[in-house]
Amino acid sequence: MQARAPLMIEHRLIERMIEIIKRMLHKVEIEKSVDPLLVDKTIDFIRIYADKTHHGKEENILFRALEKKDLSEKDQVLMEELISEHILGRETTKKLVEANDRYRNGNKSALSEIISNLGFLIDFYPTHIEKEDKVFFPSARKYFSEEEDQAMLEEFWEFDRQMIHEKYRSVIETFEA
Ligand SMILES: [Fe+2]
Ligand SMILES: [Fe+2]
């Protein structure tokens, strides 16, 4: 298995979540209301799976390994673009969390912000994913030997192994706070 395989498999699950968000958004627009708990679950998926677990591996392992390579101008530009998209995704999720909290506390006008941030996510992810699957990952693969690629795959597995512990440590810390 190549190192990029788990990343691409993760993309498929993120795409399924995007479809769920699309259906949710459609319903929210018709009903002019949202269940904040559903938004919480969406946020949990985006934060823990799409961002920490998935973008985490891309940034901390793949991109970091590529920084040691002599990237072509085109690949360098694309990698920087992907990094700034991750940041934008994080900022959007943060805005979504804040809007959802305001909505839960009775501020019904926060609904439009929930809608626009969810809308941003369903536009953002498919394009970002396609760029990685079709352009960046195949290009990036050329900088690594077979051995380096396999070592990266091992690092990915190790990263994933830590994740469940990190997730539930943060749950406990939230309760304790
Ligand atoms: Fe990414
Ligand atoms: Fe990705």
PDB file of C-alpha atoms and ligand atoms in Angstrom:
ATOM      1  CA  MET A   1       0.000   0.000   0.000  1.00  0.00           C
ATOM      2  CA  GLN A   2       1.266   3.466  -0.834  1.00  0.00           C
ATOM      3  CA  ALA A   3       1.346   6.135   1.871  1.00  0.00           C
ATOM      4  CA  ARG A   4      -1.233   8.257   0.097  1.00  0.00           C
ATOM      5  CA  ALA A   5      -3.813   5.411   0.194  1.00  0.00           C
ATOM      6  CA  PRO A   6      -5.067   6.032   3.756  1.00  0.00           C
ATOM      7  CA  LEU A   7      -5.327   9.749   3.002  1.00  0.00           C
ATOM      8  CA  MET A   8      -7.451   8.997  -0.053  1.00  0.00           C
ATOM      9  CA  ILE A   9      -9.611   6.546   1.896  1.00  0.00           C
ATOM     10  CA  GLU A  10     -10.161   9.287   4.477  1.00  0.00           C
ATOM     11  CA  HIS A  11     -11.189  11.642   1.668  1.00  0.00           C
ATOM     12  CA  ARG A  12     -14.000   9.218   0.795  1.00  0.00           C
ATOM     13  CA  LEU A  13     -15.417   9.378   4.340  1.00  0.00           C
ATOM     14  CA  ILE A  14     -15.146  13.174   4.379  1.00  0.00           C
ATOM     15  CA  GLU A  15     -17.090  13.227   1.090  1.00  0.00           C
ATOM     16  CA  ARG A  16     -19.840  11.168   2.697  1.00  0.00           C
ATOM     17  CA  MET A  17     -20.011  13.702   5.519  1.00  0.00           C
ATOM     18  CA  ILE A  18     -20.233  16.515   2.975  1.00  0.00           C
ATOM     19  CA  GLU A  19     -23.275  14.798   1.431  1.00  0.00           C
ATOM     20  CA  ILE A  20     -24.851  14.596   4.898  1.00  0.00           C
ATOM     21  CA  ILE A  21     -24.160  18.289   5.511  1.00  0.00           C
ATOM     22  CA  LYS A  22     -25.748  19.116   2.134  1.00  0.00           C
ATOM     23  CA  ARG A  23     -28.952  17.302   3.090  1.00  0.00           C
ATOM     24  CA  MET A  24     -28.927  18.902   6.537  1.00  0.00           C
ATOM     25  CA  LEU A  25     -28.448  22.354   5.024  1.00  0.00           C
ATOM     26  CA  HIS A  26     -31.342  21.818   2.630  1.00  0.00           C
ATOM     27  CA  LYS A  27     -33.611  20.912   5.556  1.00  0.00           C
ATOM     28  CA  VAL A  28     -32.387  23.839   7.668  1.00  0.00           C
ATOM     29  CA  GLU A  29     -33.151  26.280   4.862  1.00  0.00           C
ATOM     30  CA  ILE A  30     -36.681  24.950   4.495  1.00  0.00           C
ATOM     31  CA  GLU A  31     -37.455  24.725   8.209  1.00  0.00           C
ATOM     32  CA  LYS A  32     -35.585  27.916   9.186  1.00  0.00           C
ATOM     33  CA  SER A  33     -34.292  26.142  12.267  1.00  0.00           C
ATOM     34  CA  VAL A  34     -31.513  23.741  13.197  1.00  0.00           C
ATOM     35  CA  ASP A  35     -30.842  21.168  15.890  1.00  0.00           C
ATOM     36  CA  PRO A  36     -27.662  22.465  17.605  1.00  0.00           C
ATOM     37  CA  LEU A  37     -26.802  18.893  18.630  1.00  0.00           C
ATOM     38  CA  LEU A  38     -26.628  17.894  14.977  1.00  0.00           C
ATOM     39  CA  VAL A  39     -24.298  20.809  14.321  1.00  0.00           C
ATOM     40  CA  ASP A  40     -22.206  19.657  17.329  1.00  0.00           C
ATOM     41  CA  LYS A  41     -21.856  16.207  15.756  1.00  0.00           C
ATOM     42  CA  THR A  42     -20.880  17.722  12.427  1.00  0.00           C
ATOM     43  CA  ILE A  43     -18.294  19.918  14.159  1.00  0.00           C
ATOM     44  CA  ASP A  44     -16.904  16.909  16.011  1.00  0.00           C
ATOM     45  CA  PHE A  45     -16.404  15.037  12.732  1.00  0.00           C
ATOM     46  CA  ILE A  46     -14.817  18.025  11.012  1.00  0.00           C
ATOM     47  CA  ARG A  47     -12.534  18.850  13.935  1.00  0.00           C
ATOM     48  CA  ILE A  48     -11.437  15.423  15.029  1.00  0.00           C
ATOM     49  CA  TYR A  49     -11.539  13.426  11.826  1.00  0.00           C
ATOM     50  CA  ALA A  50     -11.180  15.851   8.911  1.00  0.00           C
ATOM     51  CA  ASP A  51      -8.895  18.301  10.641  1.00  0.00           C
ATOM     52  CA  LYS A  52      -6.896  16.670  13.447  1.00  0.00           C
ATOM     53  CA  THR A  53      -6.651  13.152  12.038  1.00  0.00           C
ATOM     54  CA  HIS A  54      -6.599  13.843   8.316  1.00  0.00           C
ATOM     55  CA  HIS A  55      -5.115  17.325   7.873  1.00  0.00           C
ATOM     56  CA  GLY A  56      -2.915  16.448  10.847  1.00  0.00           C
ATOM     57  CA  LYS A  57      -1.254  13.629   8.890  1.00  0.00           C
ATOM     58  CA  GLU A  58      -0.957  15.759   5.774  1.00  0.00           C
ATOM     59  CA  GLU A  59       0.654  18.677   7.599  1.00  0.00           C
ATOM     60  CA  ASN A  60       2.744  16.943  10.249  1.00  0.00           C
ATOM     61  CA  ILE A  61       3.975  14.050   8.151  1.00  0.00           C
ATOM     62  CA  LEU A  62       3.549  14.491   4.391  1.00  0.00           C
ATOM     63  CA  PHE A  63       4.087  18.242   4.043  1.00  0.00           C
ATOM     64  CA  ARG A  64       6.874  18.187   6.609  1.00  0.00           C
ATOM     65  CA  ALA A  65       8.662  15.435   4.676  1.00  0.00           C
ATOM     66  CA  LEU A  66       8.220  17.428   1.471  1.00  0.00           C
ATOM     67  CA  GLU A  67       9.785  20.485   3.061  1.00  0.00           C
ATOM     68  CA  LYS A  68      13.053  18.551   3.088  1.00  0.00           C
ATOM     69  CA  LYS A  69      12.782  17.945  -0.657  1.00  0.00           C
ATOM     70  CA  ASP A  70      13.604  20.228  -3.512  1.00  0.00           C
ATOM     71  CA  LEU A  71      10.069  20.882  -4.733  1.00  0.00           C
ATOM     72  CA  SER A  72       9.309  22.334  -8.133  1.00  0.00           C
ATOM     73  CA  GLU A  73       7.884  25.845  -8.083  1.00  0.00           C
ATOM     74  CA  LYS A  74       4.461  24.474  -9.059  1.00  0.00           C
ATOM     75  CA  ASP A  75       4.404  21.855  -6.287  1.00  0.00           C
ATOM     76  CA  GLN A  76       5.642  24.358  -3.709  1.00  0.00           C
ATOM     77  CA  VAL A  77       2.901  26.832  -4.625  1.00  0.00           C
ATOM     78  CA  LEU A  78       0.268  24.109  -4.507  1.00  0.00           C
ATOM     79  CA  MET A  79       1.432  22.869  -1.106  1.00  0.00           C
ATOM     80  CA  GLU A  80       1.239  26.386   0.317  1.00  0.00           C
ATOM     81  CA  GLU A  81      -2.227  26.734  -1.154  1.00  0.00           C
ATOM     82  CA  LEU A  82      -3.326  23.498   0.531  1.00  0.00           C
ATOM     83  CA  ILE A  83      -1.909  24.662   3.872  1.00  0.00           C
ATOM     84  CA  SER A  84      -3.765  27.957   3.678  1.00  0.00           C
ATOM     85  CA  GLU A  85      -6.950  26.081   2.781  1.00  0.00           C
ATOM     86  CA  HIS A  86      -6.545  23.973   5.928  1.00  0.00           C
ATOM     87  CA  ILE A  87      -6.267  27.208   7.928  1.00  0.00           C
ATOM     88  CA  LEU A  88      -9.363  28.594   6.241  1.00  0.00           C
ATOM     89  CA  GLY A  89     -11.238  25.362   7.032  1.00  0.00           C
ATOM     90  CA  ARG A  90     -10.224  25.683  10.698  1.00  0.00           C
ATOM     91  CA  GLU A  91     -11.349  29.299  10.855  1.00  0.00           C
ATOM     92  CA  THR A  92     -14.698  28.378   9.333  1.00  0.00           C
ATOM     93  CA  THR A  93     -15.220  25.575  11.846  1.00  0.00           C
ATOM     94  CA  LYS A  94     -14.418  28.005  14.660  1.00  0.00           C
ATOM     95  CA  LYS A  95     -17.007  30.453  13.318  1.00  0.00           C
ATOM     96  CA  LEU A  96     -19.496  27.603  13.054  1.00  0.00           C
ATOM     97  CA  VAL A  97     -18.895  26.645  16.706  1.00  0.00           C
ATOM     98  CA  GLU A  98     -19.436  30.237  17.828  1.00  0.00           C
ATOM     99  CA  ALA A  99     -22.598  30.686  15.731  1.00  0.00           C
ATOM    100  CA  ASN A 100     -23.984  27.382  17.020  1.00  0.00           C
ATOM    101  CA  ASP A 101     -23.363  28.447  20.627  1.00  0.00           C
ATOM    102  CA  ARG A 102     -25.106  31.764  20.035  1.00  0.00           C
ATOM    103  CA  TYR A 103     -28.017  29.956  18.394  1.00  0.00           C
ATOM    104  CA  ARG A 104     -28.292  27.505  21.285  1.00  0.00           C
ATOM    105  CA  ASN A 105     -28.407  30.432  23.694  1.00  0.00           C
ATOM    106  CA  GLY A 106     -31.442  31.846  21.962  1.00  0.00           C
ATOM    107  CA  ASN A 107     -29.927  34.119  19.332  1.00  0.00           C
ATOM    108  CA  LYS A 108     -31.973  32.981  16.331  1.00  0.00           C
ATOM    109  CA  SER A 109     -30.202  35.374  13.978  1.00  0.00           C
ATOM    110  CA  ALA A 110     -27.106  33.159  14.303  1.00  0.00           C
ATOM    111  CA  LEU A 111     -28.871  30.691  12.007  1.00  0.00           C
ATOM    112  CA  SER A 112     -27.768  32.572   8.887  1.00  0.00           C
ATOM    113  CA  GLU A 113     -24.144  32.289  10.045  1.00  0.00           C
ATOM    114  CA  ILE A 114     -24.551  28.566  10.668  1.00  0.00           C
ATOM    115  CA  ILE A 115     -25.936  28.240   7.141  1.00  0.00           C
ATOM    116  CA  SER A 116     -23.167  30.245   5.510  1.00  0.00           C
ATOM    117  CA  ASN A 117     -20.377  28.401   7.341  1.00  0.00           C
ATOM    118  CA  LEU A 118     -21.841  24.989   6.546  1.00  0.00           C
ATOM    119  CA  GLY A 119     -22.218  26.192   2.954  1.00  0.00           C
ATOM    120  CA  PHE A 120     -18.562  27.153   2.886  1.00  0.00           C
ATOM    121  CA  LEU A 121     -17.543  23.681   4.085  1.00  0.00           C
ATOM    122  CA  ILE A 122     -19.529  21.867   1.403  1.00  0.00           C
ATOM    123  CA  ASP A 123     -17.928  24.032  -1.276  1.00  0.00           C
ATOM    124  CA  PHE A 124     -14.446  23.929   0.191  1.00  0.00           C
ATOM    125  CA  TYR A 125     -13.875  20.227   0.849  1.00  0.00           C
ATOM    126  CA  PRO A 126     -14.676  18.691  -2.550  1.00  0.00           C
ATOM    127  CA  THR A 127     -12.363  21.104  -4.406  1.00  0.00           C
ATOM    128  CA  HIS A 128      -9.594  20.717  -1.840  1.00  0.00           C
ATOM    129  CA  ILE A 129      -9.867  16.938  -1.947  1.00  0.00           C
ATOM    130  CA  GLU A 130      -9.845  16.810  -5.737  1.00  0.00           C
ATOM    131  CA  LYS A 131      -6.725  18.967  -5.862  1.00  0.00           C
ATOM    132  CA  GLU A 132      -4.947  16.549  -3.528  1.00  0.00           C
ATOM    133  CA  ASP A 133      -6.181  13.298  -5.075  1.00  0.00           C
ATOM    134  CA  LYS A 134      -5.654  14.226  -8.714  1.00  0.00           C
ATOM    135  CA  VAL A 135      -2.762  16.682  -8.678  1.00  0.00           C
ATOM    136  CA  PHE A 136      -0.805  17.042  -5.452  1.00  0.00           C
ATOM    137  CA  PHE A 137      -0.545  13.469  -4.170  1.00  0.00           C
ATOM    138  CA  PRO A 138       0.627  12.010  -7.508  1.00  0.00           C
ATOM    139  CA  SER A 139       3.159  14.852  -7.866  1.00  0.00           C
ATOM    140  CA  ALA A 140       4.364  14.525  -4.288  1.00  0.00           C
ATOM    141  CA  ARG A 141       4.929  10.785  -4.668  1.00  0.00           C
ATOM    142  CA  LYS A 142       7.746  11.457  -7.146  1.00  0.00           C
ATOM    143  CA  TYR A 143       9.945  13.000  -4.440  1.00  0.00           C
ATOM    144  CA  PHE A 144      10.056   9.831  -2.335  1.00  0.00           C
ATOM    145  CA  SER A 145      11.772   6.499  -2.739  1.00  0.00           C
ATOM    146  CA  GLU A 146       9.726   3.364  -2.090  1.00  0.00           C
ATOM    147  CA  GLU A 147      11.415   3.088   1.302  1.00  0.00           C
ATOM    148  CA  GLU A 148      10.614   6.663   2.269  1.00  0.00           C
ATOM    149  CA  ASP A 149       7.018   6.204   1.174  1.00  0.00           C
ATOM    150  CA  GLN A 150       6.644   3.094   3.342  1.00  0.00           C
ATOM    151  CA  ALA A 151       8.241   4.851   6.317  1.00  0.00           C
ATOM    152  CA  MET A 152       5.707   7.633   5.896  1.00  0.00           C
ATOM    153  CA  LEU A 153       2.880   5.079   5.830  1.00  0.00           C
ATOM    154  CA  GLU A 154       4.157   3.714   9.164  1.00  0.00           C
ATOM    155  CA  GLU A 155       4.168   7.233  10.590  1.00  0.00           C
ATOM    156  CA  PHE A 156       0.564   7.654   9.426  1.00  0.00           C
ATOM    157  CA  TRP A 157      -0.504   4.508  11.310  1.00  0.00           C
ATOM    158  CA  GLU A 158       1.302   5.674  14.436  1.00  0.00           C
ATOM    159  CA  PHE A 159      -0.351   9.088  14.177  1.00  0.00           C
ATOM    160  CA  ASP A 160      -3.764   7.397  13.955  1.00  0.00           C
ATOM    161  CA  ARG A 161      -3.009   5.158  16.927  1.00  0.00           C
ATOM    162  CA  GLN A 162      -2.458   8.237  19.106  1.00  0.00           C
ATOM    163  CA  MET A 163      -5.625   9.951  17.940  1.00  0.00           C
ATOM    164  CA  ILE A 164      -8.286   8.045  19.893  1.00  0.00           C
ATOM    165  CA  HIS A 165      -6.363   8.690  23.126  1.00  0.00           C
ATOM    166  CA  GLU A 166      -5.952  12.345  22.342  1.00  0.00           C
ATOM    167  CA  LYS A 167      -9.647  12.667  21.528  1.00  0.00           C
ATOM    168  CA  TYR A 168     -10.865  11.192  24.796  1.00  0.00           C
ATOM    169  CA  ARG A 169      -8.201  12.916  26.861  1.00  0.00           C
ATOM    170  CA  SER A 170      -9.626  16.180  25.528  1.00  0.00           C
ATOM    171  CA  VAL A 171     -13.190  15.029  26.376  1.00  0.00           C
ATOM    172  CA  ILE A 172     -12.126  14.441  29.986  1.00  0.00           C
ATOM    173  CA  GLU A 173     -10.257  17.731  30.136  1.00  0.00           C
ATOM    174  CA  THR A 174     -13.365  19.548  28.873  1.00  0.00           C
ATOM    175  CA  PHE A 175     -15.480  17.920  31.610  1.00  0.00           C
ATOM    176  CA  GLU A 176     -12.877  18.736  34.256  1.00  0.00           C
ATOM    177  CA  ALA A 177     -12.758  22.360  33.173  1.00  0.00           C
TER     178      ALA A 177
HETATM  179 FE    FE B   1      -5.667  18.697   2.787  1.00  0.00          FE
HETATM  180 FE    FE B   2      -6.759  15.709   2.303  1.00  0.00          FE
END
